[in-house]
Coordinates of C-alpha atoms in Angstrom, one line a residue:
Chain A
M11 CA 91.5 64.6 70.8
L12 CA 94.4 64.4 73.3
N13 CA 96.5 62.2 71.0
E14 CA 96.5 65.0 68.4
L15 CA 98.2 67.5 70.7
S16 CA 101.8 68.5 70.8
I17 CA 104.1 68.2 73.8
A18 CA 103.6 71.9 74.5
E19 CA 99.8 71.7 74.3
L20 CA 99.5 68.5 76.4
T21 CA 101.9 69.6 79.1
H22 CA 99.9 72.8 79.4
L23 CA 96.7 70.9 80.1
L24 CA 98.3 68.3 82.3
G25 CA 100.0 71.1 84.4
R26 CA 96.6 72.8 84.9
R27 CA 95.1 69.3 85.8
E28 CA 92.5 69.8 83.1
V29 CA 93.3 66.4 81.7
S30 CA 95.1 63.4 83.1
A31 CA 98.1 61.4 81.8
R32 CA 95.9 58.4 81.8
Q33 CA 93.4 60.1 79.5
A34 CA 96.3 61.2 77.2
V35 CA 97.7 57.7 77.0
Q36 CA 94.3 56.2 76.6
S37 CA 93.7 58.6 73.7
C38 CA 96.9 57.4 72.0
L39 CA 96.0 53.7 72.5
E40 CA 92.5 54.3 71.0
Q41 CA 94.1 55.9 68.0
L42 CA 96.4 53.0 67.7
E43 CA 93.5 50.6 67.6
R44 CA 91.8 52.7 64.9
V45 CA 94.6 53.2 62.5
E46 CA 97.3 50.6 63.1
P47 CA 95.6 48.0 60.9
Q48 CA 96.4 50.3 58.0
V49 CA 99.5 52.1 59.1
H50 CA 101.5 49.4 60.9
A51 CA 103.8 51.9 62.6
F52 CA 104.3 49.7 65.7
L53 CA 105.9 46.2 66.0
S54 CA 104.5 45.8 69.5
W55 CA 103.1 47.8 72.4
D56 CA 102.2 47.1 76.1
A57 CA 99.0 49.0 76.9
A58 CA 99.0 47.9 80.6
D59 CA 102.6 49.1 81.1
A60 CA 101.8 52.4 79.4
L61 CA 98.8 53.0 81.6
A62 CA 100.7 52.1 84.7
Q63 CA 103.3 54.7 83.8
A64 CA 100.5 57.2 83.1
D65 CA 99.0 56.5 86.6
A66 CA 102.4 57.1 88.1
A67 CA 102.7 60.4 86.3
D68 CA 99.2 61.4 87.5
A69 CA 100.3 60.7 91.1
Q70 CA 103.2 63.0 90.6
L71 CA 101.0 65.7 89.0
A72 CA 98.6 65.4 91.9
A73 CA 101.5 65.8 94.4
G74 CA 102.4 69.1 92.7
V75 CA 105.3 68.0 90.5
A76 CA 105.5 70.6 87.7
H77 CA 106.7 70.5 84.2
A78 CA 109.4 73.0 85.1
S79 CA 111.2 70.3 86.9
R80 CA 110.0 67.2 84.8
P81 CA 109.3 68.6 81.3
L82 CA 107.8 65.5 79.9
L83 CA 105.7 64.3 82.8
G84 CA 102.7 62.4 81.5
V85 CA 103.6 62.7 77.8
P86 CA 103.3 59.5 75.7
I87 CA 106.4 59.0 73.6
A88 CA 107.0 56.0 71.3
V89 CA 110.4 54.5 70.6
K90 CA 112.1 53.1 67.5
D91 CA 112.8 49.4 68.0
I92 CA 116.6 49.9 67.9
I93 CA 116.8 51.8 71.2
A94 CA 117.0 49.6 74.3
V95 CA 114.1 49.8 76.8
K96 CA 114.6 47.4 79.8
G97 CA 112.1 44.5 79.8
H98 CA 110.8 45.2 76.3
P99 CA 111.6 43.7 72.9
L100 CA 114.5 45.0 70.9
T101 CA 114.1 43.4 67.5
C102 CA 115.8 46.0 65.3
G103 CA 113.3 45.0 62.7
S104 CA 115.2 41.7 62.3
R105 CA 114.4 38.0 62.7
I106 CA 117.8 37.5 64.3
L107 CA 116.6 39.3 67.4
H108 CA 113.0 38.1 67.1
N109 CA 112.9 37.0 70.8
F110 CA 115.3 39.4 72.4
I111 CA 114.2 41.3 75.4
S112 CA 116.5 44.2 76.4
P113 CA 118.1 43.8 79.9
Y114 CA 118.8 47.5 80.2
D115 CA 117.7 51.0 79.3
A116 CA 119.5 53.2 76.8
T117 CA 120.9 56.5 78.3
V118 CA 118.3 58.5 76.4
I119 CA 115.5 56.3 77.9
E120 CA 116.9 56.9 81.4
R121 CA 116.8 60.6 80.8
L122 CA 113.3 60.6 79.3
R123 CA 112.1 58.6 82.3
Q124 CA 113.7 61.1 84.7
A125 CA 111.8 63.8 82.8
G126 CA 108.6 61.9 83.4
A127 CA 107.8 60.6 79.9
V128 CA 105.4 57.7 79.4
L129 CA 107.5 55.5 77.1
F130 CA 105.5 53.0 75.1
G131 CA 105.6 50.9 71.9
R132 CA 108.3 49.5 69.7
L133 CA 108.3 51.3 66.4
N134 CA 108.9 49.7 63.0
L135 CA 112.1 50.3 61.1
D136 CA 114.2 49.1 58.2
E137 CA 116.2 46.1 59.6
F138 CA 119.1 47.4 61.7
A139 CA 118.3 50.9 60.4
M140 CA 119.5 49.9 56.9
G141 CA 117.1 51.4 54.4
S142 CA 115.1 54.4 53.3
T143 CA 111.6 53.1 53.2
T144 CA 110.9 50.7 56.2
E145 CA 110.3 48.1 53.5
N146 CA 113.4 46.3 54.7
S147 CA 111.7 45.5 58.1
S148 CA 111.4 41.7 58.5
Y149 CA 108.0 42.3 60.0
G150 CA 106.3 44.0 57.1
P151 CA 106.4 47.6 56.0
T152 CA 104.8 50.7 57.5
R153 CA 102.6 52.8 55.4
N154 CA 102.6 56.6 55.0
P155 CA 99.5 58.0 56.8
W156 CA 99.1 60.6 54.0
D157 CA 98.8 57.9 51.3
L158 CA 98.7 54.3 52.4
T159 CA 100.1 53.1 49.1
R160 CA 103.3 55.0 49.7
V161 CA 106.3 54.6 52.0
P162 CA 106.7 56.6 55.2
G163 CA 110.4 56.8 54.5
G164 CA 113.1 55.1 56.6
S165 CA 114.7 53.8 58.4
S166 CA 112.7 55.5 61.2
G167 CA 109.5 55.0 59.2
G168 CA 107.5 53.7 62.1
S169 CA 108.5 56.7 64.2
A170 CA 107.4 59.3 61.6
A171 CA 104.2 57.5 60.7
A172 CA 103.2 57.1 64.3
V173 CA 103.7 60.9 64.9
A174 CA 101.9 61.8 61.6
A175 CA 99.0 59.5 62.4
H176 CA 98.8 60.9 66.0
E177 CA 99.3 57.5 67.6
C178 CA 101.7 59.1 70.0
V179 CA 102.6 62.7 70.9
A180 CA 106.3 62.4 69.8
A181 CA 108.7 59.6 68.9
L182 CA 112.4 58.8 69.0
G183 CA 114.3 57.8 65.9
S184 CA 117.9 57.3 64.8
D185 CA 119.8 58.8 61.9
T186 CA 122.8 57.4 60.2
G187 CA 122.4 58.7 56.7
G188 CA 119.1 60.6 57.0
S189 CA 116.9 58.1 58.8
I190 CA 115.2 60.7 61.0
R191 CA 115.1 63.6 58.6
Q192 CA 113.9 61.7 55.5
P193 CA 110.8 60.0 57.1
A194 CA 110.0 63.3 58.9
A195 CA 109.9 64.9 55.5
F196 CA 107.8 62.2 53.9
C197 CA 105.3 62.2 56.8
G198 CA 105.1 66.0 57.5
C199 CA 106.9 65.9 60.8
V200 CA 109.9 67.7 62.3
G201 CA 113.0 65.5 62.5
L202 CA 116.3 66.5 64.1
K203 CA 119.6 64.7 63.8
P204 CA 121.9 66.2 66.5
T205 CA 125.6 66.8 66.0
Y206 CA 127.5 63.5 66.3
G207 CA 128.3 63.1 70.0
R208 CA 125.6 65.5 71.2
V209 CA 123.3 62.6 72.3
S210 CA 124.6 59.4 73.9
R211 CA 124.6 56.2 71.7
Y212 CA 124.6 54.0 74.8
G213 CA 121.7 51.6 74.2
L214 CA 121.4 52.4 70.5
V215 CA 122.1 49.2 68.6
A216 CA 125.0 50.2 66.4
F217 CA 124.8 50.3 62.7
A218 CA 127.6 52.7 61.8
S219 CA 129.4 53.9 64.9
S220 CA 130.8 57.1 63.5
L221 CA 127.6 58.1 61.9
D222 CA 124.7 57.1 64.2
Q223 CA 122.7 59.5 66.4
I224 CA 119.4 59.3 68.2
G225 CA 117.0 62.2 67.7
P226 CA 113.4 63.4 68.1
I227 CA 110.6 63.1 65.5
T228 CA 107.9 65.6 66.6
K229 CA 104.8 67.6 65.5
T230 CA 106.5 70.9 66.1
V231 CA 109.9 72.5 66.4
Y232 CA 109.3 73.5 70.0
D233 CA 108.7 69.8 70.8
A234 CA 111.9 68.9 69.2
A235 CA 113.7 71.4 71.3
V236 CA 112.2 70.0 74.5
L237 CA 113.2 66.4 73.6
L238 CA 116.7 67.4 72.6
G239 CA 117.2 69.3 75.8
V240 CA 116.2 66.2 77.8
M241 CA 118.4 63.8 75.8
A242 CA 121.5 65.8 75.1
G243 CA 124.6 65.8 77.1
H244 CA 127.8 64.0 77.9
D245 CA 127.5 60.3 78.9
P246 CA 130.5 58.6 80.5
R247 CA 129.2 55.3 79.1
D248 CA 129.6 56.6 75.5
S249 CA 133.2 57.5 74.8
T250 CA 132.1 59.4 71.7
S251 CA 129.8 61.7 73.5
L252 CA 130.8 65.3 73.7
P253 CA 131.6 67.0 77.0
A254 CA 130.1 70.3 75.7
P255 CA 127.4 71.9 78.0
V256 CA 123.8 71.7 76.9
P257 CA 122.1 75.0 76.2
N258 CA 118.5 75.7 77.0
Y259 CA 117.1 75.0 73.5
V260 CA 113.6 76.0 74.5
A261 CA 114.5 79.3 76.1
N262 CA 116.5 80.2 73.0
L263 CA 113.6 79.7 70.6
R264 CA 112.4 83.0 69.5
P265 CA 110.9 83.9 66.1
D266 CA 113.4 86.7 65.4
I267 CA 115.9 85.6 62.9
R268 CA 116.9 88.9 61.4
G269 CA 120.5 89.0 60.4
L270 CA 121.0 85.2 60.3
K271 CA 122.5 84.0 57.1
L272 CA 121.3 81.0 55.1
G273 CA 123.2 79.3 52.4
L274 CA 121.3 77.7 49.5
A275 CA 123.5 74.9 48.4
K276 CA 123.6 75.1 44.6
E277 CA 124.5 71.5 44.1
Y278 CA 121.3 70.4 45.7
M279 CA 119.1 72.6 43.5
L280 CA 120.2 71.1 40.2
G281 CA 117.9 69.0 38.0
G282 CA 116.0 66.0 39.3
L283 CA 113.9 67.8 41.8
H284 CA 110.1 67.2 41.7
P285 CA 108.6 70.5 40.6
D286 CA 106.5 70.8 43.7
V287 CA 109.6 70.3 45.9
Q288 CA 111.4 73.0 43.9
A289 CA 108.5 75.4 44.2
A290 CA 108.1 74.7 48.0
V291 CA 111.8 75.2 48.7
Q292 CA 111.9 78.4 46.7
A293 CA 108.8 79.7 48.5
A294 CA 110.5 78.9 51.8
V295 CA 113.6 80.8 50.8
R296 CA 111.3 83.9 50.1
Q297 CA 109.6 83.3 53.4
F298 CA 113.0 83.3 55.2
E299 CA 113.9 86.5 53.5
Q300 CA 110.6 88.1 54.6
L301 CA 111.5 87.1 58.1
G302 CA 114.7 89.0 57.8
A303 CA 117.3 86.3 57.1
E304 CA 119.8 86.8 54.3
V305 CA 120.0 84.0 51.7
H306 CA 123.2 83.5 49.8
E307 CA 124.3 80.8 47.4
V308 CA 126.9 78.4 48.7
S309 CA 128.8 75.6 47.1
L310 CA 129.4 72.2 48.5
P311 CA 131.5 70.9 45.6
H312 CA 131.9 67.3 46.9
T313 CA 128.2 66.7 47.2
E314 CA 128.1 64.3 44.3
Y315 CA 130.5 61.9 46.1
A316 CA 128.5 61.6 49.3
V317 CA 126.5 58.5 48.3
A318 CA 129.6 56.5 47.3
T319 CA 131.5 57.7 50.4
Y320 CA 128.7 56.9 52.7
Y321 CA 128.0 53.4 51.3
I322 CA 131.6 52.4 51.8
V323 CA 132.1 53.9 55.3
A324 CA 128.7 52.9 56.7
T325 CA 128.7 49.4 55.3
A326 CA 132.3 48.8 56.5
E327 CA 131.3 49.9 60.0
A328 CA 128.1 47.8 59.8
S329 CA 130.0 44.7 58.9
A330 CA 132.0 45.0 62.1
N331 CA 129.0 46.0 64.3
L332 CA 126.8 43.1 63.1
A333 CA 129.5 40.5 63.6
R334 CA 128.2 40.1 67.2
F335 CA 125.0 38.4 65.9
D336 CA 126.2 34.9 65.8
G337 CA 123.7 32.8 67.8
V338 CA 125.9 32.4 70.8
R339 CA 124.6 34.7 73.5
Y340 CA 121.3 36.0 72.4
G341 CA 118.8 36.0 69.6
L342 CA 118.1 33.4 66.9
R343 CA 120.3 30.3 66.9
V344 CA 120.3 27.9 63.9
P345 CA 122.3 24.9 64.9
G346 CA 125.5 23.8 63.2
A347 CA 128.0 21.0 63.5
D348 CA 130.5 23.5 64.9
P349 CA 130.3 27.2 65.9
I350 CA 131.5 28.4 62.5
Q351 CA 128.6 26.5 60.8
M352 CA 126.3 27.8 63.5
Y353 CA 127.3 31.4 62.8
G354 CA 126.8 31.0 59.0
N355 CA 123.5 29.2 59.4
T356 CA 122.2 31.7 62.0
R357 CA 123.2 34.8 60.1
G358 CA 122.0 33.3 56.8
A359 CA 118.6 32.7 58.3
G360 CA 118.4 35.7 60.5
F361 CA 119.4 38.6 58.4
G362 CA 117.3 40.0 55.5
P363 CA 118.7 40.7 52.0
E364 CA 119.6 44.3 52.5
V365 CA 121.5 43.6 55.7
K366 CA 123.3 40.8 53.9
R367 CA 124.2 43.0 51.0
R368 CA 125.6 45.7 53.2
I369 CA 127.6 43.2 55.4
I370 CA 129.1 41.7 52.2
L371 CA 129.9 45.1 50.7
G372 CA 131.4 46.3 54.0
T373 CA 133.5 43.2 54.4
Y374 CA 134.7 43.5 50.9
V375 CA 135.9 47.2 51.2
L376 CA 137.8 46.3 54.4
S377 CA 139.4 43.2 53.0
K378 CA 143.0 42.7 52.0
G379 CA 143.8 44.2 48.6
Y380 CA 140.7 46.4 48.6
Y381 CA 141.0 48.4 51.9
D382 CA 143.2 51.2 50.4
A383 CA 141.2 51.5 47.2
Y384 CA 137.8 51.7 48.8
Y385 CA 137.7 52.3 52.6
L386 CA 140.8 54.5 53.0
R387 CA 139.9 56.5 49.9
A388 CA 136.3 57.0 51.2
Q389 CA 137.7 58.2 54.6
K390 CA 139.7 60.9 52.7
V391 CA 136.7 62.0 50.6
R392 CA 134.8 62.2 53.9
T393 CA 137.4 64.8 55.0
L394 CA 136.7 66.8 51.9
I395 CA 132.9 66.6 52.4
R396 CA 133.4 67.8 56.0
Q397 CA 135.6 70.6 54.9
D398 CA 133.0 71.8 52.3
F399 CA 130.6 72.3 55.2
L400 CA 133.0 74.0 57.6
K401 CA 134.0 76.4 54.8
A402 CA 130.4 77.2 54.1
F403 CA 129.8 77.9 57.8
E404 CA 132.4 80.6 57.6
T405 CA 130.0 82.7 55.7
V406 CA 126.5 81.4 56.6
D407 CA 124.8 80.2 59.8
A408 CA 122.9 77.3 58.2
V409 CA 122.8 75.6 54.8
L410 CA 119.3 75.1 53.3
T411 CA 118.3 72.3 51.0
P412 CA 115.3 70.2 50.2
T413 CA 115.4 67.1 52.5
M414 CA 114.4 64.9 49.6
P415 CA 114.3 65.6 45.9
T416 CA 110.8 64.0 45.7
P417 CA 107.8 63.3 48.0
A418 CA 107.2 59.8 49.3
F419 CA 107.5 57.1 46.7
K420 CA 105.1 54.1 46.2
L421 CA 105.7 50.9 48.2
G422 CA 107.7 48.6 46.0
E423 CA 108.9 51.3 43.6
K424 CA 112.6 51.1 44.5
L425 CA 112.9 47.6 45.9
G426 CA 114.3 46.0 42.8
D427 CA 117.3 48.3 42.5
P428 CA 119.5 48.9 45.6
L429 CA 121.6 51.5 43.8
Q430 CA 118.6 53.6 43.0
M431 CA 117.5 53.4 46.6
Y432 CA 120.9 54.5 47.8
L433 CA 121.0 57.4 45.3
S434 CA 117.7 58.8 46.8
D435 CA 119.6 59.6 50.0
L436 CA 121.9 62.1 48.4
Y437 CA 120.6 65.1 50.3
T438 CA 120.8 63.7 53.8
L439 CA 124.0 61.6 53.8
A440 CA 126.6 64.3 53.8
C441 CA 125.4 65.7 57.1
N442 CA 126.3 62.4 58.9
L443 CA 129.6 62.1 57.1
A444 CA 130.5 65.6 58.2
G445 CA 129.3 65.0 61.8
I446 CA 127.2 68.2 61.7
C447 CA 123.5 68.7 62.8
G448 CA 120.5 68.7 60.5
L449 CA 116.8 69.2 60.8
S450 CA 113.8 68.7 58.5
V451 CA 110.7 70.9 58.9
P452 CA 107.5 70.7 56.8
C453 CA 107.4 73.3 54.0
G454 CA 104.5 72.4 51.9
F455 CA 102.8 69.7 49.9
A456 CA 103.1 68.0 46.6
T457 CA 99.9 67.1 44.8
V458 CA 100.0 63.7 43.1
E459 CA 97.5 61.3 41.5
P460 CA 95.3 59.4 43.9
P461 CA 95.8 55.6 44.3
E462 CA 92.4 54.9 42.7
P463 CA 90.8 56.9 39.8
G464 CA 87.9 59.0 40.9
Q465 CA 89.4 59.9 44.3
P466 CA 90.6 63.4 45.0
P467 CA 94.3 64.2 44.4
V468 CA 96.6 63.3 47.2
R469 CA 98.7 65.8 49.2
L470 CA 102.1 64.5 50.2
P471 CA 104.3 66.5 52.6
I472 CA 107.5 68.2 51.5
G473 CA 110.4 68.7 54.0
L474 CA 112.9 71.6 54.1
Q475 CA 116.3 70.6 55.5
L476 CA 118.5 73.0 57.5
L477 CA 122.1 71.9 58.2
G478 CA 124.0 73.5 61.0
R479 CA 127.5 73.8 62.4
P480 CA 128.8 71.2 64.9
L481 CA 126.8 71.9 68.1
G482 CA 124.7 74.5 66.1
E483 CA 121.3 73.0 67.1
E484 CA 120.2 76.3 68.8
T485 CA 120.5 78.2 65.5
L486 CA 118.7 75.5 63.5
L487 CA 115.9 75.3 66.0
R488 CA 115.5 79.0 66.0
L489 CA 115.5 79.3 62.2
A490 CA 113.0 76.4 61.9
Y491 CA 110.8 77.8 64.7
A492 CA 110.6 81.2 63.0
Y493 CA 109.7 79.6 59.7
E494 CA 107.2 77.2 61.2
Q495 CA 105.4 79.9 63.2
S496 CA 104.9 82.0 60.0
T497 CA 103.2 79.1 58.2
D498 CA 100.4 76.6 58.8
W499 CA 102.1 73.4 57.5
H500 CA 102.4 71.9 61.0
K501 CA 98.7 72.2 61.6
A502 CA 97.8 69.9 58.6
K503 CA 96.6 66.4 59.4
P504 CA 96.4 63.4 57.1
P505 CA 92.9 62.5 55.8
L506 CA 93.3 59.1 57.6
V507 CA 93.4 60.9 60.9
T508 CA 90.5 63.4 60.3
A509 CA 88.4 60.6 58.9
A510 CA 89.2 58.3 61.9
R511 CA 87.9 60.6 64.5
P512 CA 84.9 59.1 66.2
A513 CA 81.7 61.1 65.7
T514 CA 81.1 61.3 69.4
A515 CA 84.6 62.3 70.5
A516 CA 84.5 64.2 73.8
A517 CA 85.0 67.9 73.2
A518 CA 88.7 68.4 72.8
P519 CA 90.3 71.5 74.1
A520 CA 90.8 73.9 71.2
K521 CA 94.3 74.1 69.9
A522 CA 96.1 77.3 71.0
Chain B
M8 CA 141.9 50.2 41.1
A9 CA 140.1 47.0 42.0
A10 CA 137.9 45.4 39.5
A11 CA 134.2 45.6 40.1
E12 CA 133.9 41.8 40.1
M13 CA 133.5 40.6 43.7
D14 CA 133.9 37.0 44.7
V15 CA 130.7 37.0 46.7
K16 CA 131.1 33.4 47.9
Y17 CA 134.5 34.2 49.4
V18 CA 133.4 37.5 51.0
A19 CA 130.3 35.9 52.5
H20 CA 132.6 33.3 54.0
L21 CA 134.7 36.0 55.6
A22 CA 131.5 37.5 57.0
R23 CA 130.3 34.0 58.2
L24 CA 127.1 34.4 56.1
H25 CA 125.6 31.4 54.5
L26 CA 124.0 32.4 51.2
T27 CA 121.9 30.4 48.9
P28 CA 123.1 30.1 45.2
E29 CA 120.3 32.4 44.2
E30 CA 121.4 35.0 46.8
E31 CA 125.0 34.7 45.6
Q32 CA 124.0 35.4 42.1
L33 CA 121.6 38.2 42.9
F34 CA 123.9 40.0 45.3
G35 CA 126.8 39.6 43.0
A36 CA 125.0 41.4 40.2
Q37 CA 123.6 44.1 42.5
L38 CA 126.8 44.8 44.3
G39 CA 128.7 44.8 41.0
Q40 CA 126.6 47.7 40.0
V41 CA 127.2 49.4 43.3
L42 CA 131.0 49.0 43.0
E43 CA 131.0 50.4 39.5
Y44 CA 129.2 53.4 40.9
M45 CA 131.8 53.7 43.7
A46 CA 134.6 54.0 41.1
Q47 CA 133.8 57.7 40.7
L48 CA 135.7 58.3 43.9
N49 CA 138.8 57.7 41.9
R50 CA 138.3 61.0 40.1
L51 CA 139.4 62.9 43.1
D52 CA 143.0 63.7 44.0
V53 CA 143.2 62.7 47.7
S54 CA 147.0 62.4 47.9
Q55 CA 147.2 65.4 50.3
V56 CA 144.1 64.6 52.3
E57 CA 144.0 63.0 55.8
P58 CA 141.4 60.3 56.4
T59 CA 138.5 61.0 58.7
A60 CA 137.7 58.0 60.9
H61 CA 135.1 59.9 62.9
A62 CA 134.0 63.5 62.8
V63 CA 134.5 64.5 66.5
P64 CA 137.5 66.2 68.1
L65 CA 137.9 63.4 70.7
A66 CA 140.6 60.8 71.1
N67 CA 141.7 58.3 73.7
I68 CA 138.8 58.8 76.1
T69 CA 139.5 56.7 79.2
R70 CA 138.1 56.2 82.7
P71 CA 139.8 55.4 85.9
D72 CA 140.7 51.7 86.0
T73 CA 138.3 50.9 88.9
V74 CA 135.8 48.1 89.2
Q75 CA 132.2 49.3 88.3
P76 CA 129.0 47.3 88.5
S77 CA 128.1 45.5 85.3
L78 CA 125.2 43.5 84.0
P79 CA 124.2 40.9 86.5
L80 CA 124.7 37.3 85.4
E81 CA 121.1 36.4 85.2
E82 CA 120.4 39.4 83.0
A83 CA 123.3 38.5 80.7
L84 CA 121.9 35.0 80.4
R85 CA 118.3 36.0 80.0
N86 CA 118.3 35.8 76.2
A87 CA 120.7 32.9 75.8
P88 CA 119.6 30.3 73.2
A89 CA 121.2 27.6 75.4
Q90 CA 122.8 27.9 78.9
A91 CA 124.0 25.8 81.8
D92 CA 125.7 26.5 85.1
G93 CA 125.8 30.2 84.4
L94 CA 127.5 29.7 81.0
F95 CA 126.5 30.0 77.4
L96 CA 126.3 26.6 75.7
V97 CA 127.7 26.3 72.2
P98 CA 128.7 23.4 69.8
K99 CA 132.0 21.9 70.5
I100 CA 134.9 24.1 69.2
V101 CA 137.9 21.8 69.5
E102 CA 138.1 18.1 69.3

């Protein structure tokens, strides 16, 4: 089944002309038809456009264009509906942009096109990337392919679910407080948040401008390295993008990690971890030691303040970034007697409850009389959090934590209590505040009760998080690759996928 | 330290957000809880700490002041809720 292949496997077959890009895209579209009614990872997709791109890729392959020069030629990649693709919807999971068609391509989209990717589909997300479960989408939630009664995580829940359900070969997400890493952990994928400024934000609808990054959600670490290599680099259209050169992430992937030092963050291993998560992370630590890495304990003393800091800084920035949605130039307009009324009516009707909560909170912490007590103070604590990491990186090459303290929760479980929802992000938020890079890689499964009695127990993926120095993606990818290659976690597939395979599927090339 | 009682109606007005009375009440309660949680930041001594506005070593990034192509007019108007003569139409602002 071509849709179940990784980027590495598919490009190998495409390069040898054993399969066509059209067949690969067709395979993804057929999977979409089979599982989307249950998963709802996609908000929309244009099959004809995807196949046209596939045909163009096939023409290039026939003309002898090789993956050495266009590394993603013919590979179907789906896109979170917050990254601009010209001529396609850009809803951000919100009613306020229900009819918006993007007039331009994001820089990452331009780069992926140049690399030959077939870009298709608009993936579901929490509205304006605000949320941890994709339940805040105004278009209905996405379900976790491993257990359809559970969340896929968020805000890039559609991206992770689509990859886990093999509806695409890879996907793009965005991460402001964990929105790539957390759904990757919940869905058994690899998710990478680059160092702030490593990947251009031009064409990413802004939630929190000092925290947002675009990144890959993939089936393997190698695939993440390929995508990062294509997307990373300075962009004159994003004044926060770093001028640093882009290393060859793929060439630097080798399974030898002897001598690298890992720091197990003690504040992340305290109580509250699901026992299976604790066991999986401890087993991973032993695995890293077997592979020759040294594991030390490190302390990140301001960890407990990350949630409060994040929800002040991020909401403040969001309140500014979302001020542009006023019914004037694009999107929903609800009429009013004057423009001010129009803004209030439009935003009241167009934004969902979580977005409204965050805009209100962000406005409050920036307002006169409260700015110093909240926003300025949070910015100072942000400095302390960043310093914790920079200090740790003086003695270790990467910090190791669980990505989430528990596996995926049930749909509806945390909806009634926003503060509980915010607290669940504790492990991923600090990375964005510090501006460093972070990656989640599958490290095992938790076993939980099935949705119905009499069914077999359910396996839910567990993610291991690696946090690296600013511009330390090479080290993270190398560590994750070595670990991944010494385990079989990345080969596991959700029962939904194995059950959905047609009985008469054409003989698929055996996985390498 | 500010009280954890937010005047939701006033803040929503600042944000140009029309809320229903139910939303005002619900959000007031929920955000009240969040603000109480935020108070823990007061435990830290930040008197000698510089604020971090953003975590990159970049400042004052500029480009030469030369005219560059921008979004064509028809693209910019493509999503307009109301337009005429190449302009966005809005309700009257001043009498």
